[in-house]
Short mmCIF file of C-alpha atoms in Angstrom, two decimals:
data_model
loop_
_atom_site.label_atom_id
_atom_site.label_comp_id
_atom_site.label_asym_id
_atom_site.label_seq_id
_atom_site.Cartn_x
_atom_site.Cartn_y
_atom_site.Cartn_z
CA MET A 17 -19.83 20.29 -0.76
CA VAL A 18 -21.01 18.79 2.54
CA ILE A 19 -19.55 15.41 1.53
CA ALA A 20 -16.20 17.06 0.76
CA LYS A 21 -16.09 18.63 4.26
CA TYR A 22 -16.71 15.27 5.94
CA TYR A 23 -13.94 13.69 3.88
CA LEU A 24 -11.55 16.46 4.86
CA LEU A 25 -12.29 15.79 8.53
CA LEU A 26 -11.42 12.12 7.99
CA TRP A 27 -8.33 12.85 5.90
CA LEU A 28 -6.53 15.28 8.23
CA PRO A 29 -6.16 12.97 11.28
CA LEU A 30 -4.97 10.11 9.08
CA THR A 31 -2.46 12.40 7.37
CA GLY A 32 -1.11 13.42 10.76
CA PHE A 33 -0.78 9.78 11.81
CA ILE A 34 1.16 8.91 8.65
CA THR A 35 3.50 11.85 9.23
CA HIS A 36 4.37 11.10 12.86
CA ALA A 37 3.96 7.34 13.29
CA GLN A 38 6.97 5.06 13.09
CA THR A 39 7.08 3.34 9.69
CA ASN A 40 8.18 -0.29 9.30
CA SER A 41 8.34 -0.35 5.48
CA SER A 42 7.12 1.31 2.30
CA ALA A 43 5.96 -0.38 -0.90
CA PRO A 44 5.19 1.41 -4.18
CA GLY A 45 2.77 -0.48 -6.37
CA ILE A 46 0.56 -0.61 -9.43
CA GLU A 47 -3.08 -1.69 -9.41
CA MET A 48 -5.94 -2.58 -11.70
CA GLY A 49 -9.50 -3.60 -10.97
CA THR A 50 -13.16 -3.69 -11.94
CA ILE A 51 -16.35 -3.00 -9.99
CA VAL A 52 -19.85 -3.98 -11.13
CA TYR A 53 -22.64 -2.05 -9.43
CA GLY A 54 -26.18 -3.08 -8.73
CA ASN A 55 -28.44 -0.45 -10.20
CA SER A 56 -31.84 0.88 -11.09
CA ILE A 57 -32.71 2.99 -14.12
CA LYS A 58 -33.35 6.66 -13.45
CA GLU A 59 -36.81 7.83 -14.39
CA LYS A 60 -36.54 10.27 -17.30
CA ASP A 61 -39.54 12.00 -18.84
CA TYR A 62 -37.84 12.04 -22.25
CA ILE A 63 -37.69 8.21 -22.40
CA ARG A 64 -40.82 6.41 -23.51
CA LYS A 65 -40.60 2.71 -22.75
CA LEU A 66 -42.30 0.01 -24.77
CA SER A 67 -43.59 -3.18 -23.19
CA SER A 68 -42.64 -6.38 -24.95
CA GLY A 69 -43.13 -10.05 -24.27
CA THR A 70 -39.62 -10.89 -25.47
CA SER A 71 -37.45 -8.07 -24.09
CA HIS A 72 -37.37 -5.67 -21.16
CA PHE A 73 -35.75 -2.39 -20.17
CA SER A 74 -32.56 -2.81 -18.11
CA GLY A 75 -29.36 -1.01 -17.20
CA SER A 76 -25.74 -1.70 -16.27
CA LEU A 77 -22.93 0.20 -14.53
CA THR A 78 -19.30 -0.98 -14.55
CA THR A 79 -16.14 0.84 -13.52
CA SER A 80 -12.59 -0.21 -14.45
CA TYR A 81 -9.54 1.48 -12.94
CA TYR A 82 -5.73 1.60 -13.04
CA GLY A 83 -3.41 3.35 -10.64
CA LEU A 84 -0.12 3.94 -8.86
CA ASN A 85 0.11 3.91 -5.08
CA LEU A 86 2.36 3.77 -2.05
CA GLU A 87 1.73 1.64 1.02
CA ARG A 88 3.33 2.41 4.37
CA THR A 89 3.13 -0.19 7.15
CA PHE A 90 3.14 0.25 10.92
CA PHE A 91 3.02 -1.86 14.10
CA ASN A 92 5.22 -4.71 12.88
CA ASP A 93 3.67 -4.61 9.39
CA ARG A 94 0.16 -5.35 10.68
CA LEU A 95 -1.36 -2.00 9.72
CA GLY A 96 -1.00 -0.66 6.19
CA ILE A 97 -2.06 2.73 4.82
CA ILE A 98 -2.23 3.25 1.05
CA ALA A 99 -2.57 6.47 -0.95
CA GLY A 100 -1.99 7.19 -4.62
CA ALA A 101 -3.45 8.29 -7.92
CA ARG A 102 -6.02 6.43 -9.99
CA TYR A 103 -7.61 6.68 -13.43
CA SER A 104 -11.06 5.13 -13.77
CA ASN A 105 -13.41 4.55 -16.66
CA SER A 106 -17.12 4.23 -15.86
CA ILE A 107 -19.59 2.84 -18.42
CA SER A 108 -23.33 3.01 -17.81
CA SER A 109 -25.95 1.92 -20.31
CA VAL A 110 -29.70 1.56 -20.66
CA GLY A 111 -31.39 -0.59 -23.27
CA LEU A 112 -33.57 -3.54 -24.14
CA THR A 113 -32.44 -7.01 -23.12
CA GLY A 114 -33.99 -10.44 -23.02
CA PHE A 115 -33.51 -14.05 -24.09
CA PHE A 116 -35.44 -13.42 -27.29
CA HIS A 117 -34.29 -9.82 -27.70
CA ARG A 118 -34.44 -8.79 -31.34
CA HIS A 119 -32.39 -6.10 -33.08
CA PHE A 120 -35.56 -4.38 -34.27
CA ASP A 121 -36.88 -3.85 -30.71
CA TYR A 122 -36.65 -0.22 -29.67
CA PHE A 123 -37.88 2.50 -27.32
CA TYR A 124 -38.51 6.19 -27.92
CA LEU A 125 -36.22 9.08 -26.96
CA ARG A 126 -37.82 12.52 -27.04
CA ILE A 127 -35.40 15.15 -28.35
CA SER A 128 -37.64 18.18 -28.84
CA GLU A 129 -41.07 19.51 -28.00
CA GLU A 130 -42.37 22.70 -29.61
CA GLY A 131 -46.04 23.57 -29.32
CA THR A 132 -48.06 20.62 -30.54
CA THR A 133 -45.07 19.01 -32.28
CA THR A 134 -42.99 16.42 -30.42
CA THR A 135 -39.99 14.68 -32.00
CA TYR A 136 -38.97 11.16 -30.94
CA LEU A 137 -36.13 8.94 -32.09
CA LYS A 138 -36.37 5.14 -32.20
CA THR A 139 -33.53 4.04 -29.94
CA GLN A 140 -31.99 0.71 -28.96
CA GLN A 141 -29.45 1.78 -26.34
CA LEU A 142 -28.22 4.79 -24.37
CA LYS A 143 -24.62 4.77 -23.19
CA GLN A 144 -22.49 7.08 -21.06
CA VAL A 145 -18.71 6.77 -20.75
CA SER A 146 -17.08 8.87 -18.01
CA HIS A 147 -13.38 9.31 -17.23
CA TYR A 148 -12.15 10.22 -13.74
CA LEU A 149 -8.89 11.01 -11.98
CA GLY A 150 -9.04 10.00 -8.34
CA ILE A 151 -7.17 9.90 -5.05
CA PRO A 152 -7.61 6.57 -3.23
CA LEU A 153 -7.04 6.36 0.52
CA GLU A 154 -7.10 2.92 2.13
CA VAL A 155 -6.40 1.22 5.46
CA ARG A 156 -5.47 -2.46 5.69
CA TYR A 157 -5.21 -4.75 8.69
CA LEU A 158 -3.16 -7.90 8.15
CA LEU A 159 -4.41 -10.84 10.21
CA PHE A 160 -1.50 -13.27 10.18
CA ASN A 161 1.98 -13.65 8.81
CA SER A 162 2.75 -17.05 7.30
CA ARG A 163 5.75 -17.85 5.16
CA PHE A 164 4.27 -16.93 1.77
CA THR A 165 0.75 -15.54 2.35
CA ARG A 166 -0.98 -12.88 4.43
CA LEU A 167 -4.72 -12.39 4.74
CA TYR A 168 -6.04 -8.87 5.32
CA PHE A 169 -9.16 -6.76 5.53
CA LYS A 170 -9.39 -3.33 3.94
CA VAL A 171 -11.58 -0.23 4.09
CA GLY A 172 -11.08 2.78 1.90
CA SER A 173 -12.38 5.69 -0.07
CA VAL A 174 -11.76 7.22 -3.49
CA PHE A 175 -12.11 10.92 -4.29
CA ASP A 176 -12.98 10.93 -8.01
CA PHE A 177 -12.92 14.07 -10.15
CA LEU A 178 -14.58 14.04 -13.57
CA VAL A 179 -12.23 14.68 -16.50
CA LYS A 180 -14.46 13.92 -19.46
CA SER A 181 -17.83 12.35 -20.21
CA LYS A 182 -19.29 11.22 -23.52
CA ASN A 183 -22.84 10.14 -24.35
CA GLU A 184 -23.71 7.71 -27.13
CA VAL A 185 -27.13 6.96 -28.60
CA ASP A 186 -27.61 3.75 -30.57
CA LEU A 187 -30.50 4.51 -32.92
CA ALA A 188 -32.82 1.82 -34.28
CA VAL A 189 -32.86 3.55 -37.66
CA THR A 190 -29.94 4.86 -39.67
CA THR A 191 -29.67 8.63 -39.97
CA SER A 192 -27.16 10.83 -41.76
CA SER A 193 -27.94 13.82 -39.53
CA PHE A 194 -25.04 14.44 -37.16
CA ASP A 195 -26.98 17.29 -35.50
CA LEU A 196 -29.83 14.91 -34.70
CA GLU A 197 -27.55 12.38 -33.03
CA ASN A 198 -25.68 15.14 -31.19
CA THR A 199 -28.94 16.59 -29.88
CA ALA A 200 -30.01 13.16 -28.65
CA ALA A 201 -26.65 12.58 -26.90
CA ASN A 202 -26.73 16.00 -25.21
CA LYS A 203 -30.16 15.16 -23.83
CA LEU A 204 -28.55 12.68 -21.43
CA GLY A 205 -26.62 15.32 -19.46
CA THR A 206 -23.29 15.08 -17.59
CA PRO A 207 -22.31 13.45 -14.25
CA ASP A 208 -21.23 15.61 -11.31
CA ASN A 209 -17.61 16.79 -11.15
CA PHE A 210 -16.92 15.25 -7.71
CA CYS A 211 -17.96 11.65 -7.02
CA PRO A 212 -16.55 10.08 -3.83
CA SER A 213 -17.02 6.43 -2.90
CA LEU A 214 -16.50 4.08 0.04
CA TYR A 215 -15.53 0.41 -0.08
CA GLY A 216 -14.47 -2.56 1.96
CA GLY A 217 -13.08 -5.98 1.19
CA ILE A 218 -10.71 -8.82 1.86
CA GLY A 219 -7.41 -9.67 0.23
CA LEU A 220 -4.60 -12.19 0.06
CA ARG A 221 -0.97 -11.12 -0.23
CA LEU A 222 1.35 -13.59 -1.92
CA GLY A 223 5.12 -13.56 -1.67
CA ARG A 224 7.85 -12.89 0.84
CA GLY A 225 10.17 -9.93 0.47
CA ALA A 226 10.06 -8.52 -3.04
CA PRO A 227 7.97 -8.53 -5.14
CA LEU A 228 4.49 -8.90 -3.61
CA PHE A 229 1.28 -9.81 -5.42
CA ASN A 230 -2.14 -8.96 -3.96
CA ILE A 231 -5.50 -10.31 -5.08
CA GLU A 232 -8.56 -8.72 -3.49
CA ILE A 233 -12.32 -8.96 -3.44
CA THR A 234 -13.92 -5.53 -3.08
CA LEU A 235 -17.31 -5.80 -1.38
CA PRO A 236 -19.23 -3.63 -0.91
CA SER A 237 -18.39 -0.57 -2.98
CA VAL A 238 -20.80 2.35 -2.59
CA GLN A 239 -20.99 5.55 -4.63
CA LEU A 240 -21.92 8.50 -2.39
CA ASN A 241 -23.05 10.72 -5.27
CA SER A 242 -26.23 9.53 -6.98
CA ASN A 243 -25.27 11.54 -10.08
CA TYR A 244 -22.22 9.35 -10.76
CA SER A 245 -24.23 8.47 -13.87
CA THR A 246 -27.12 10.41 -15.38
CA LEU A 247 -28.69 7.16 -16.62
CA ILE A 248 -28.31 4.84 -13.65
CA ASN A 249 -28.86 4.99 -9.88
CA PRO A 250 -25.80 3.19 -8.47
CA HIS A 251 -26.43 0.65 -5.71
CA ALA A 252 -23.85 -1.34 -3.76
CA GLY A 253 -21.41 -3.21 -5.99
CA GLY A 254 -18.48 -5.56 -5.85
CA GLY A 255 -15.43 -6.49 -7.85
CA LEU A 256 -11.86 -7.69 -8.09
CA ARG A 257 -8.54 -5.85 -7.70
CA LEU A 258 -4.99 -6.97 -8.51
CA MET A 259 -1.93 -5.18 -7.13
CA PHE A 260 1.81 -5.62 -7.67
CA GLN A 261 4.19 -4.12 -5.06
CA ILE A 262 7.94 -3.72 -4.51
CA PRO A 263 8.69 -3.35 -0.75
CA LEU A 264 11.44 -0.92 0.25
CA LYS A 265 13.36 -1.26 3.50
CA THR A 266 12.68 1.58 5.91
CA LYS A 267 14.56 2.36 9.07
CA LYS A 268 12.50 1.50 12.15
#
């Protein structure tokens, strides 16, 4: 809730600027991109790790996204402000990896504990797939204007809202019990409903007039909510974004 208030304080002045500043041009666009996050595995008391000389416990966190946006430019097309709508798909996983990793390596997942009886499942991988709808807000500063290319820096933020999350448990042994697998999956929990992020980067705009093609390196990208995944602690990440735009002439 505190994070949301800070974002609102940042959003309102920028919204006022967009409304009253003199626009040079507008450009609707489509985007797609991927971000890979550095990470550490969250400590869970229901996971019992096994030490092995050939494999080790590791995690991964990757987010892919697709969206529609609108860029408005100011000050002779040197400053650009982008807002839009974005769908993102985040996949986090925890499992055993290694050069000599074998399919029969496993760790234990505790699913119940009643009195002196504790039930574990032999597990190879835990996976969480989360779907978000987000509102990206970005500011670009274009450094120079050559005939066909423009280099720019960008800073931005995305307000992501959780739509759906699904947990998957890859068991080391085959079971016909759907209830058992469902119980194991529910053990992993659900990410928070609101997960904002901040990012920076550099990009290159190709083309003159219409259309425009942008290729960008996003670095760093930082999740502000540690419960973006219930399996992984997200650290700073980086990735690639592609954007296709059609500039529209706007009266100066």
